[in-house]
C-alpha cells in the first residue's frame, strides 16, 4: 500500500475541480499572508482544462474566494509541456492563458517551456527550463536528494493528471525519462502525442510541499489501484509524493478499484 496518501473522492470532475481550487486558494492565501512567494506547478490534460475553467468561473461570478490570493504574484510552472510553438492550442500553458490575461499575471511569473521557435531542440528547451528553475530557486543549484528528510520543498503544490498507463507529467512507465535524474528531461518519443515534450523529473516533483494527483474516469481505475496497493511500485504515479502532503483527488469512477474506501 502506498504510504501517507490522502484520498478525496467526488461524484464527478467538476466537483473535484471546484474543491481542489478551493483548497489551492487556501494554501496560496496562507503562504502569501505569511509573507512567502507562492509557486505552483500546473498540469495539462483534462484536469489542467478543468482547473483553468474553474478559475474562470470564479472570476465570472466575482467570487470572493478568488480575492484571497494575489494571483499576479504567484509563480506558475508547468510539470510538463508539449514541444510545440508558443500559442499552439496543444500547449499546456495555453489552458490558463485566459485566466492569466484576465488577472494580469505578469509574463515574468509565467514560467513557460521554450518552443521550437526559441530553442535548438527539445533537449535544449529542457536544459533552458532547468536553468530557469535554478535561477528562481537557488536551492536547486546544490545537488538535491529524494530522501524525504533531505527534501527542500520548492513548490507549494504540484498538480498532476494521470494517464491510463500510470504516467504523470511526461514520465511514462518503462520510458527512460521516468527514471531520469536532475531537474528536467526532454523526450523525443513520448507514447502520448505529441512525441516531443519537456517534463519535470520525479526527483523535482518530489521537491514539492504538496503533490496533488488528479484523475477522473473508469479508464484510470485499474492503474490507480495497481499504484495504490503497491502492486506496481514502479508506475510513475506511484513514485511521486509531497514532502508534507500527497493527495489523490479522484472521482468515483477512477477510484472504483481501490481497496475499500469511504465516500
Ligand atoms: C499532457 C499532460 C499529461 C496528462 C495526462 C492525463 O501533456 O498530456 O500533462 O500528463 O495530464 O495524460 O490526461 P487526461 O486527464 O486528459 O487523461
PDB file of C-alpha atoms and ligand atoms in Angstrom:
ATOM      1  CA  UNK A   1       0.000   0.000   0.000  1.00  0.00           C
ATOM      2  CA  UNK A   2       1.287   3.496  -0.780  1.00  0.00           C
ATOM      3  CA  UNK A   3       2.160   5.322   2.402  1.00  0.00           C
ATOM      4  CA  UNK A   4       0.627   8.604   3.505  1.00  0.00           C
ATOM      5  CA  UNK A   5      -1.733   9.161   0.596  1.00  0.00           C
ATOM      6  CA  UNK A   6      -4.814  11.224   1.453  1.00  0.00           C
ATOM      7  CA  UNK A   7      -7.808  10.360  -0.699  1.00  0.00           C
ATOM      8  CA  UNK A   8     -10.517  12.822  -1.683  1.00  0.00           C
ATOM      9  CA  UNK A   9     -13.438  11.389  -3.680  1.00  0.00           C
ATOM     10  CA  UNK A  10     -16.077  13.243  -5.712  1.00  0.00           C
ATOM     11  CA  UNK A  11     -19.056  12.333  -7.872  1.00  0.00           C
ATOM     12  CA  UNK A  12     -17.545  13.986 -10.946  1.00  0.00           C
ATOM     13  CA  UNK A  13     -14.677  16.045 -12.317  1.00  0.00           C
ATOM     14  CA  UNK A  14     -16.484  19.353 -11.986  1.00  0.00           C
ATOM     15  CA  UNK A  15     -16.991  18.967  -8.272  1.00  0.00           C
ATOM     16  CA  UNK A  16     -13.470  17.661  -7.909  1.00  0.00           C
ATOM     17  CA  UNK A  17     -12.073  20.757  -9.644  1.00  0.00           C
ATOM     18  CA  UNK A  18     -14.237  23.056  -7.515  1.00  0.00           C
ATOM     19  CA  UNK A  19     -12.988  21.533  -4.242  1.00  0.00           C
ATOM     20  CA  UNK A  20      -9.416  21.351  -5.446  1.00  0.00           C
ATOM     21  CA  UNK A  21      -9.367  25.021  -6.460  1.00  0.00           C
ATOM     22  CA  UNK A  22     -10.895  25.912  -3.074  1.00  0.00           C
ATOM     23  CA  UNK A  23      -8.103  24.026  -1.317  1.00  0.00           C
ATOM     24  CA  UNK A  24      -5.475  25.614  -3.558  1.00  0.00           C
ATOM     25  CA  UNK A  25      -6.779  29.078  -2.740  1.00  0.00           C
ATOM     26  CA  UNK A  26      -6.397  28.226   0.967  1.00  0.00           C
ATOM     27  CA  UNK A  27      -2.791  27.064   0.520  1.00  0.00           C
ATOM     28  CA  UNK A  28      -1.758  30.067  -1.598  1.00  0.00           C
ATOM     29  CA  UNK A  29      -3.534  32.604   0.626  1.00  0.00           C
ATOM     30  CA  UNK A  30      -1.832  31.246   3.744  1.00  0.00           C
ATOM     31  CA  UNK A  31       1.540  31.306   2.021  1.00  0.00           C
ATOM     32  CA  UNK A  32       1.131  34.912   0.893  1.00  0.00           C
ATOM     33  CA  UNK A  33      -0.259  36.040   4.248  1.00  0.00           C
ATOM     34  CA  UNK A  34       2.875  34.620   5.866  1.00  0.00           C
ATOM     35  CA  UNK A  35       4.957  36.811   3.543  1.00  0.00           C
ATOM     36  CA  UNK A  36       6.058  33.966   1.274  1.00  0.00           C
ATOM     37  CA  UNK A  37       6.196  33.743  -2.505  1.00  0.00           C
ATOM     38  CA  UNK A  38       3.747  31.105  -3.732  1.00  0.00           C
ATOM     39  CA  UNK A  39       4.768  28.701  -6.510  1.00  0.00           C
ATOM     40  CA  UNK A  40       2.640  26.089  -8.195  1.00  0.00           C
ATOM     41  CA  UNK A  41       3.153  23.608 -10.971  1.00  0.00           C
ATOM     42  CA  UNK A  42       0.194  23.127 -13.300  1.00  0.00           C
ATOM     43  CA  UNK A  43      -0.827  20.084 -15.322  1.00  0.00           C
ATOM     44  CA  UNK A  44      -2.081  19.531 -18.849  1.00  0.00           C
ATOM     45  CA  UNK A  45      -4.794  17.130 -19.972  1.00  0.00           C
ATOM     46  CA  UNK A  46      -8.417  17.141 -18.864  1.00  0.00           C
ATOM     47  CA  UNK A  47      -7.588  18.205 -15.315  1.00  0.00           C
ATOM     48  CA  UNK A  48      -5.489  21.142 -16.485  1.00  0.00           C
ATOM     49  CA  UNK A  49      -8.505  22.174 -18.516  1.00  0.00           C
ATOM     50  CA  UNK A  50     -10.899  21.714 -15.564  1.00  0.00           C
ATOM     51  CA  UNK A  51      -8.562  23.777 -13.385  1.00  0.00           C
ATOM     52  CA  UNK A  52      -8.484  26.679 -15.858  1.00  0.00           C
ATOM     53  CA  UNK A  53     -12.257  26.555 -16.323  1.00  0.00           C
ATOM     54  CA  UNK A  54     -12.945  26.605 -12.605  1.00  0.00           C
ATOM     55  CA  UNK A  55     -10.734  29.667 -12.123  1.00  0.00           C
ATOM     56  CA  UNK A  56     -12.605  31.464 -14.913  1.00  0.00           C
ATOM     57  CA  UNK A  57     -15.971  30.516 -13.401  1.00  0.00           C
ATOM     58  CA  UNK A  58     -14.954  32.041 -10.072  1.00  0.00           C
ATOM     59  CA  UNK A  59     -13.781  35.142 -11.869  1.00  0.00           C
ATOM     60  CA  UNK A  60     -17.007  35.406 -13.919  1.00  0.00           C
ATOM     61  CA  UNK A  61     -19.107  35.491 -10.810  1.00  0.00           C
ATOM     62  CA  UNK A  62     -16.653  37.684  -8.897  1.00  0.00           C
ATOM     63  CA  UNK A  63     -16.364  35.016  -6.215  1.00  0.00           C
ATOM     64  CA  UNK A  64     -14.856  36.465  -3.062  1.00  0.00           C
ATOM     65  CA  UNK A  65     -12.563  33.480  -2.543  1.00  0.00           C
ATOM     66  CA  UNK A  66     -10.551  34.449  -5.622  1.00  0.00           C
ATOM     67  CA  UNK A  67      -9.624  37.740  -3.944  1.00  0.00           C
ATOM     68  CA  UNK A  68      -7.908  35.920  -1.083  1.00  0.00           C
ATOM     69  CA  UNK A  69      -4.921  35.294  -3.354  1.00  0.00           C
ATOM     70  CA  UNK A  70      -2.820  37.845  -5.208  1.00  0.00           C
ATOM     71  CA  UNK A  71      -2.735  35.802  -8.418  1.00  0.00           C
ATOM     72  CA  UNK A  72      -0.336  38.203 -10.146  1.00  0.00           C
ATOM     73  CA  UNK A  73       2.299  37.335  -7.557  1.00  0.00           C
ATOM     74  CA  UNK A  74       2.013  33.552  -7.791  1.00  0.00           C
ATOM     75  CA  UNK A  75       4.715  31.781  -9.830  1.00  0.00           C
ATOM     76  CA  UNK A  76       3.288  29.342 -12.365  1.00  0.00           C
ATOM     77  CA  UNK A  77       5.304  26.399 -13.683  1.00  0.00           C
ATOM     78  CA  UNK A  78       4.329  23.512 -15.906  1.00  0.00           C
ATOM     79  CA  UNK A  79       5.201  19.966 -14.831  1.00  0.00           C
ATOM     80  CA  UNK A  80       5.295  19.043 -18.478  1.00  0.00           C
ATOM     81  CA  UNK A  81       4.906  20.856 -21.758  1.00  0.00           C
ATOM     82  CA  UNK A  82       4.406  19.770 -25.322  1.00  0.00           C
ATOM     83  CA  UNK A  83       7.289  20.961 -27.504  1.00  0.00           C
ATOM     84  CA  UNK A  84       5.226  22.932 -29.991  1.00  0.00           C
ATOM     85  CA  UNK A  85       5.283  26.681 -30.686  1.00  0.00           C
ATOM     86  CA  UNK A  86       4.034  29.157 -28.109  1.00  0.00           C
ATOM     87  CA  UNK A  87       0.345  29.826 -28.690  1.00  0.00           C
ATOM     88  CA  UNK A  88      -0.244  26.411 -30.300  1.00  0.00           C
ATOM     89  CA  UNK A  89      -3.567  25.025 -28.987  1.00  0.00           C
ATOM     90  CA  UNK A  90      -1.723  21.815 -27.997  1.00  0.00           C
ATOM     91  CA  UNK A  91       0.348  23.613 -25.353  1.00  0.00           C
ATOM     92  CA  UNK A  92      -0.399  23.047 -21.699  1.00  0.00           C
ATOM     93  CA  UNK A  93       0.340  26.668 -20.737  1.00  0.00           C
ATOM     94  CA  UNK A  94      -2.497  27.775 -23.046  1.00  0.00           C
ATOM     95  CA  UNK A  95      -5.032  26.133 -20.713  1.00  0.00           C
ATOM     96  CA  UNK A  96      -4.515  29.020 -18.281  1.00  0.00           C
ATOM     97  CA  UNK A  97      -3.945  31.824 -20.793  1.00  0.00           C
ATOM     98  CA  UNK A  98      -7.359  33.448 -20.425  1.00  0.00           C
ATOM     99  CA  UNK A  99      -7.003  33.414 -16.653  1.00  0.00           C
ATOM    100  CA  UNK A 100      -3.519  34.933 -16.883  1.00  0.00           C
ATOM    101  CA  UNK A 101      -4.847  37.639 -19.197  1.00  0.00           C
ATOM    102  CA  UNK A 102      -7.858  38.497 -17.075  1.00  0.00           C
ATOM    103  CA  UNK A 103      -5.876  38.547 -13.826  1.00  0.00           C
ATOM    104  CA  UNK A 104      -2.996  40.443 -15.462  1.00  0.00           C
ATOM    105  CA  UNK A 105      -0.378  37.963 -14.347  1.00  0.00           C
ATOM    106  CA  UNK A 106       2.982  39.374 -15.450  1.00  0.00           C
ATOM    107  CA  UNK A 107       4.808  37.262 -18.018  1.00  0.00           C
ATOM    108  CA  UNK A 108       7.770  37.108 -15.607  1.00  0.00           C
ATOM    109  CA  UNK A 109       5.684  34.907 -13.273  1.00  0.00           C
ATOM    110  CA  UNK A 110       4.525  32.537 -16.021  1.00  0.00           C
ATOM    111  CA  UNK A 111       7.363  30.094 -16.447  1.00  0.00           C
ATOM    112  CA  UNK A 112       6.912  28.694 -19.929  1.00  0.00           C
ATOM    113  CA  UNK A 113       8.935  25.999 -21.626  1.00  0.00           C
ATOM    114  CA  UNK A 114      10.569  27.373 -24.787  1.00  0.00           C
ATOM    115  CA  UNK A 115       9.011  26.285 -28.061  1.00  0.00           C
ATOM    116  CA  UNK A 116      10.887  25.111 -31.182  1.00  0.00           C
ATOM    117  CA  UNK A 117      10.957  28.714 -32.428  1.00  0.00           C
ATOM    118  CA  UNK A 118      13.141  29.761 -29.486  1.00  0.00           C
ATOM    119  CA  UNK A 119      15.329  26.688 -28.930  1.00  0.00           C
ATOM    120  CA  UNK A 120      17.552  24.341 -30.935  1.00  0.00           C
ATOM    121  CA  UNK A 121      15.705  21.188 -29.970  1.00  0.00           C
ATOM    122  CA  UNK A 122      13.735  19.617 -27.124  1.00  0.00           C
ATOM    123  CA  UNK A 123      16.916  18.822 -25.131  1.00  0.00           C
ATOM    124  CA  UNK A 124      17.906  22.459 -25.362  1.00  0.00           C
ATOM    125  CA  UNK A 125      14.416  23.510 -24.186  1.00  0.00           C
ATOM    126  CA  UNK A 126      14.605  21.082 -21.233  1.00  0.00           C
ATOM    127  CA  UNK A 127      18.022  22.480 -20.311  1.00  0.00           C
ATOM    128  CA  UNK A 128      16.763  26.074 -20.532  1.00  0.00           C
ATOM    129  CA  UNK A 129      13.781  25.191 -18.307  1.00  0.00           C
ATOM    130  CA  UNK A 130      16.129  23.669 -15.710  1.00  0.00           C
ATOM    131  CA  UNK A 131      18.211  26.861 -15.843  1.00  0.00           C
ATOM    132  CA  UNK A 132      15.082  28.942 -15.316  1.00  0.00           C
ATOM    133  CA  UNK A 133      14.191  26.797 -12.284  1.00  0.00           C
ATOM    134  CA  UNK A 134      17.705  27.057 -10.864  1.00  0.00           C
ATOM    135  CA  UNK A 135      17.759  30.822 -11.343  1.00  0.00           C
ATOM    136  CA  UNK A 136      14.465  31.140  -9.441  1.00  0.00           C
ATOM    137  CA  UNK A 137      15.217  28.606  -6.692  1.00  0.00           C
ATOM    138  CA  UNK A 138      18.889  28.678  -5.662  1.00  0.00           C
ATOM    139  CA  UNK A 139      18.241  25.527  -3.578  1.00  0.00           C
ATOM    140  CA  UNK A 140      18.285  23.641  -6.866  1.00  0.00           C
ATOM    141  CA  UNK A 141      21.862  24.619  -7.615  1.00  0.00           C
ATOM    142  CA  UNK A 142      23.030  22.313  -4.873  1.00  0.00           C
ATOM    143  CA  UNK A 143      22.798  18.618  -5.587  1.00  0.00           C
ATOM    144  CA  UNK A 144      19.428  17.559  -4.254  1.00  0.00           C
ATOM    145  CA  UNK A 145      18.266  14.273  -2.920  1.00  0.00           C
ATOM    146  CA  UNK A 146      14.917  12.492  -2.962  1.00  0.00           C
ATOM    147  CA  UNK A 147      15.296  11.334   0.608  1.00  0.00           C
ATOM    148  CA  UNK A 148      12.242  12.566   2.473  1.00  0.00           C
ATOM    149  CA  UNK A 149      14.180  14.186   5.310  1.00  0.00           C
ATOM    150  CA  UNK A 150      16.531  15.961   2.930  1.00  0.00           C
ATOM    151  CA  UNK A 151      13.919  17.418   0.654  1.00  0.00           C
ATOM    152  CA  UNK A 152      13.650  21.131   0.162  1.00  0.00           C
ATOM    153  CA  UNK A 153      10.108  21.940  -0.895  1.00  0.00           C
ATOM    154  CA  UNK A 154      10.306  24.202  -3.948  1.00  0.00           C
ATOM    155  CA  UNK A 155       6.642  24.318  -4.933  1.00  0.00           C
ATOM    156  CA  UNK A 156       3.655  24.808  -2.686  1.00  0.00           C
ATOM    157  CA  UNK A 157       1.611  22.478  -4.873  1.00  0.00           C
ATOM    158  CA  UNK A 158       2.425  20.305  -7.884  1.00  0.00           C
ATOM    159  CA  UNK A 159      -0.793  19.282  -9.678  1.00  0.00           C
ATOM    160  CA  UNK A 160      -0.570  16.196 -11.871  1.00  0.00           C
ATOM    161  CA  UNK A 161      -3.086  14.494 -14.139  1.00  0.00           C
ATOM    162  CA  UNK A 162      -2.653  10.740 -14.659  1.00  0.00           C
ATOM    163  CA  UNK A 163      -2.804   8.705 -17.859  1.00  0.00           C
ATOM    164  CA  UNK A 164      -4.472   5.290 -18.099  1.00  0.00           C
ATOM    165  CA  UNK A 165      -0.939   3.819 -18.232  1.00  0.00           C
ATOM    166  CA  UNK A 166       0.008   5.495 -14.916  1.00  0.00           C
ATOM    167  CA  UNK A 167       2.086   8.331 -16.365  1.00  0.00           C
ATOM    168  CA  UNK A 168       2.282  11.691 -14.661  1.00  0.00           C
ATOM    169  CA  UNK A 169       3.705  14.830 -16.325  1.00  0.00           C
ATOM    170  CA  UNK A 170       5.561  13.242 -19.294  1.00  0.00           C
ATOM    171  CA  UNK A 171       7.025  10.403 -17.242  1.00  0.00           C
ATOM    172  CA  UNK A 172       5.751   7.256 -18.930  1.00  0.00           C
ATOM    173  CA  UNK A 173       6.122   3.772 -17.440  1.00  0.00           C
ATOM    174  CA  UNK A 174       9.200   1.992 -18.794  1.00  0.00           C
ATOM    175  CA  UNK A 175      10.470   5.113 -20.596  1.00  0.00           C
ATOM    176  CA  UNK A 176      13.989   6.262 -19.594  1.00  0.00           C
ATOM    177  CA  UNK A 177      12.603   9.722 -18.752  1.00  0.00           C
ATOM    178  CA  UNK A 178      10.669   8.168 -15.870  1.00  0.00           C
ATOM    179  CA  UNK A 179      13.903   7.382 -14.037  1.00  0.00           C
ATOM    180  CA  UNK A 180      15.959  10.352 -15.265  1.00  0.00           C
ATOM    181  CA  UNK A 181      17.818  12.296 -12.591  1.00  0.00           C
ATOM    182  CA  UNK A 182      18.288  16.055 -12.429  1.00  0.00           C
ATOM    183  CA  UNK A 183      15.686  18.761 -12.754  1.00  0.00           C
ATOM    184  CA  UNK A 184      14.045  18.346 -16.165  1.00  0.00           C
ATOM    185  CA  UNK A 185      14.104  15.868 -19.027  1.00  0.00           C
ATOM    186  CA  UNK A 186      13.385  16.173 -22.767  1.00  0.00           C
ATOM    187  CA  UNK A 187      11.567  13.425 -24.671  1.00  0.00           C
ATOM    188  CA  UNK A 188      11.563  12.844 -28.416  1.00  0.00           C
ATOM    189  CA  UNK A 189       9.396   9.724 -28.414  1.00  0.00           C
ATOM    190  CA  UNK A 190       6.528  10.237 -25.985  1.00  0.00           C
ATOM    191  CA  UNK A 191       3.929   7.455 -26.328  1.00  0.00           C
ATOM    192  CA  UNK A 192       1.248  10.135 -25.916  1.00  0.00           C
ATOM    193  CA  UNK A 193       1.359  12.634 -28.774  1.00  0.00           C
ATOM    194  CA  UNK A 194       2.936  14.972 -29.487  1.00  0.00           C
ATOM    195  CA  UNK A 195       6.203  12.972 -29.280  1.00  0.00           C
ATOM    196  CA  UNK A 196       8.420  15.848 -28.178  1.00  0.00           C
ATOM    197  CA  UNK A 197       7.925  17.046 -24.636  1.00  0.00           C
ATOM    198  CA  UNK A 198       9.742  18.598 -21.687  1.00  0.00           C
ATOM    199  CA  UNK A 199       9.000  17.206 -18.240  1.00  0.00           C
ATOM    200  CA  UNK A 200       9.914  17.684 -14.603  1.00  0.00           C
ATOM    201  CA  UNK A 201      11.768  14.627 -13.288  1.00  0.00           C
ATOM    202  CA  UNK A 202      10.307  12.512 -10.476  1.00  0.00           C
ATOM    203  CA  UNK A 203      13.025  13.947  -8.275  1.00  0.00           C
ATOM    204  CA  UNK A 204      11.958  17.531  -8.910  1.00  0.00           C
ATOM    205  CA  UNK A 205       8.253  16.731  -8.450  1.00  0.00           C
ATOM    206  CA  UNK A 206       9.121  15.251  -5.071  1.00  0.00           C
ATOM    207  CA  UNK A 207      10.608  18.580  -4.025  1.00  0.00           C
ATOM    208  CA  UNK A 208       7.129  19.894  -3.501  1.00  0.00           C
ATOM    209  CA  UNK A 209       5.348  20.562  -0.237  1.00  0.00           C
ATOM    210  CA  UNK A 210       2.198  19.031  -1.728  1.00  0.00           C
ATOM    211  CA  UNK A 211       1.701  16.682  -4.644  1.00  0.00           C
ATOM    212  CA  UNK A 212      -1.896  16.543  -5.832  1.00  0.00           C
ATOM    213  CA  UNK A 213      -2.838  13.714  -8.192  1.00  0.00           C
ATOM    214  CA  UNK A 214      -5.999  14.493 -10.168  1.00  0.00           C
ATOM    215  CA  UNK A 215      -7.886  11.834 -12.109  1.00  0.00           C
ATOM    216  CA  UNK A 216     -11.370  11.056 -13.332  1.00  0.00           C
ATOM    217  CA  UNK A 217     -12.946   8.242 -15.309  1.00  0.00           C
ATOM    218  CA  UNK A 218     -13.057   4.454 -15.305  1.00  0.00           C
ATOM    219  CA  UNK A 219     -10.121   4.203 -17.747  1.00  0.00           C
ATOM    220  CA  UNK A 220      -7.785   5.135 -14.877  1.00  0.00           C
ATOM    221  CA  UNK A 221      -9.292   2.776 -12.261  1.00  0.00           C
ATOM    222  CA  UNK A 222      -7.010  -0.242 -12.822  1.00  0.00           C
ATOM    223  CA  UNK A 223      -3.752   1.661 -12.891  1.00  0.00           C
ATOM    224  CA  UNK A 224      -4.641   3.733  -9.840  1.00  0.00           C
ATOM    225  CA  UNK A 225      -5.450   0.537  -7.923  1.00  0.00           C
ATOM    226  CA  UNK A 226      -2.133  -1.015  -9.031  1.00  0.00           C
ATOM    227  CA  UNK A 227      -0.258   2.051  -7.788  1.00  0.00           C
ATOM    228  CA  UNK A 228      -2.240   2.466  -4.591  1.00  0.00           C
ATOM    229  CA  UNK A 229      -1.999  -1.143  -3.433  1.00  0.00           C
ATOM    230  CA  UNK A 230       1.718  -1.322  -4.161  1.00  0.00           C
ATOM    231  CA  UNK A 231       1.206  -3.992  -6.850  1.00  0.00           C
ATOM    232  CA  UNK A 232       3.194  -1.861  -9.330  1.00  0.00           C
ATOM    233  CA  UNK A 233       5.532   0.383  -7.355  1.00  0.00           C
ATOM    234  CA  UNK A 234       7.447   1.463 -10.457  1.00  0.00           C
ATOM    235  CA  UNK A 235       4.498   3.239 -12.023  1.00  0.00           C
ATOM    236  CA  UNK A 236       5.325   6.955 -12.291  1.00  0.00           C
ATOM    237  CA  UNK A 237       2.149   7.846 -10.362  1.00  0.00           C
ATOM    238  CA  UNK A 238       3.288   5.596  -7.505  1.00  0.00           C
ATOM    239  CA  UNK A 239       6.694   7.304  -7.278  1.00  0.00           C
ATOM    240  CA  UNK A 240       5.612  10.885  -6.675  1.00  0.00           C
ATOM    241  CA  UNK A 241       4.869  12.329  -3.269  1.00  0.00           C
ATOM    242  CA  UNK A 242       4.907  15.651  -1.460  1.00  0.00           C
ATOM    243  CA  UNK A 243       7.171  16.426   1.497  1.00  0.00           C
ATOM    244  CA  UNK A 244       4.107  17.483   3.516  1.00  0.00           C
ATOM    245  CA  UNK A 245       1.162  16.001   1.675  1.00  0.00           C
ATOM    246  CA  UNK A 246       0.303  13.587  -1.104  1.00  0.00           C
ATOM    247  CA  UNK A 247      -3.358  13.925  -2.013  1.00  0.00           C
ATOM    248  CA  UNK A 248      -5.204  11.896  -4.634  1.00  0.00           C
ATOM    249  CA  UNK A 249      -8.271  13.766  -5.898  1.00  0.00           C
ATOM    250  CA  UNK A 250     -10.426  11.229  -7.758  1.00  0.00           C
ATOM    251  CA  UNK A 251     -13.943  10.842  -8.999  1.00  0.00           C
ATOM    252  CA  UNK A 252     -15.851   7.696  -8.048  1.00  0.00           C
ATOM    253  CA  UNK A 253     -15.212   6.026 -11.418  1.00  0.00           C
ATOM    254  CA  UNK A 254     -11.431   6.434 -11.124  1.00  0.00           C
ATOM    255  CA  UNK A 255     -11.481   5.235  -7.501  1.00  0.00           C
ATOM    256  CA  UNK A 256     -13.710   2.251  -8.197  1.00  0.00           C
ATOM    257  CA  UNK A 257     -10.993  -0.392  -7.943  1.00  0.00           C
ATOM    258  CA  UNK A 258      -9.172   0.980  -4.931  1.00  0.00           C
ATOM    259  CA  UNK A 259      -9.394  -1.186  -1.839  1.00  0.00           C
ATOM    260  CA  UNK A 260     -12.481  -0.283   0.235  1.00  0.00           C
ATOM    261  CA  UNK A 261     -12.912   3.438   0.611  1.00  0.00           C
ATOM    262  CA  UNK A 262     -15.337   5.723   2.376  1.00  0.00           C
ATOM    263  CA  UNK A 263     -17.254   8.097   0.143  1.00  0.00           C
TER     264      UNK A 263
HETATM  265  C1  LIG B   1      -0.230  16.142 -21.190  1.00  0.00           C
HETATM  266  C2  LIG B   1      -0.307  16.014 -19.711  1.00  0.00           C
HETATM  267  C3  LIG B   1      -0.495  14.606 -19.212  1.00  0.00           C
HETATM  268  C4  LIG B   1      -1.927  14.497 -18.736  1.00  0.00           C
HETATM  269  C5  LIG B   1      -2.333  13.048 -18.564  1.00  0.00           C
HETATM  270  C6  LIG B   1      -3.788  12.903 -18.206  1.00  0.00           C
HETATM  271  O1  LIG B   1       0.536  16.970 -21.672  1.00  0.00           O
HETATM  272  O2  LIG B   1      -0.950  15.436 -21.877  1.00  0.00           O
HETATM  273  O3  LIG B   1       0.346  16.853 -18.933  1.00  0.00           O
HETATM  274  O4  LIG B   1       0.389  14.181 -18.242  1.00  0.00           O
HETATM  275  O5  LIG B   1      -2.112  15.182 -17.547  1.00  0.00           O
HETATM  276  O6  LIG B   1      -2.088  12.382 -19.770  1.00  0.00           O
HETATM  277  O7  LIG B   1      -4.557  13.476 -19.220  1.00  0.00           O
HETATM  278  P1  LIG B   1      -6.125  13.354 -19.208  1.00  0.00           P
HETATM  279  O8  LIG B   1      -6.568  13.911 -17.888  1.00  0.00           O
HETATM  280  O9  LIG B   1      -6.582  14.164 -20.380  1.00  0.00           O
HETATM  281  O10 LIG B   1      -6.443  11.886 -19.334  1.00  0.00           O
END
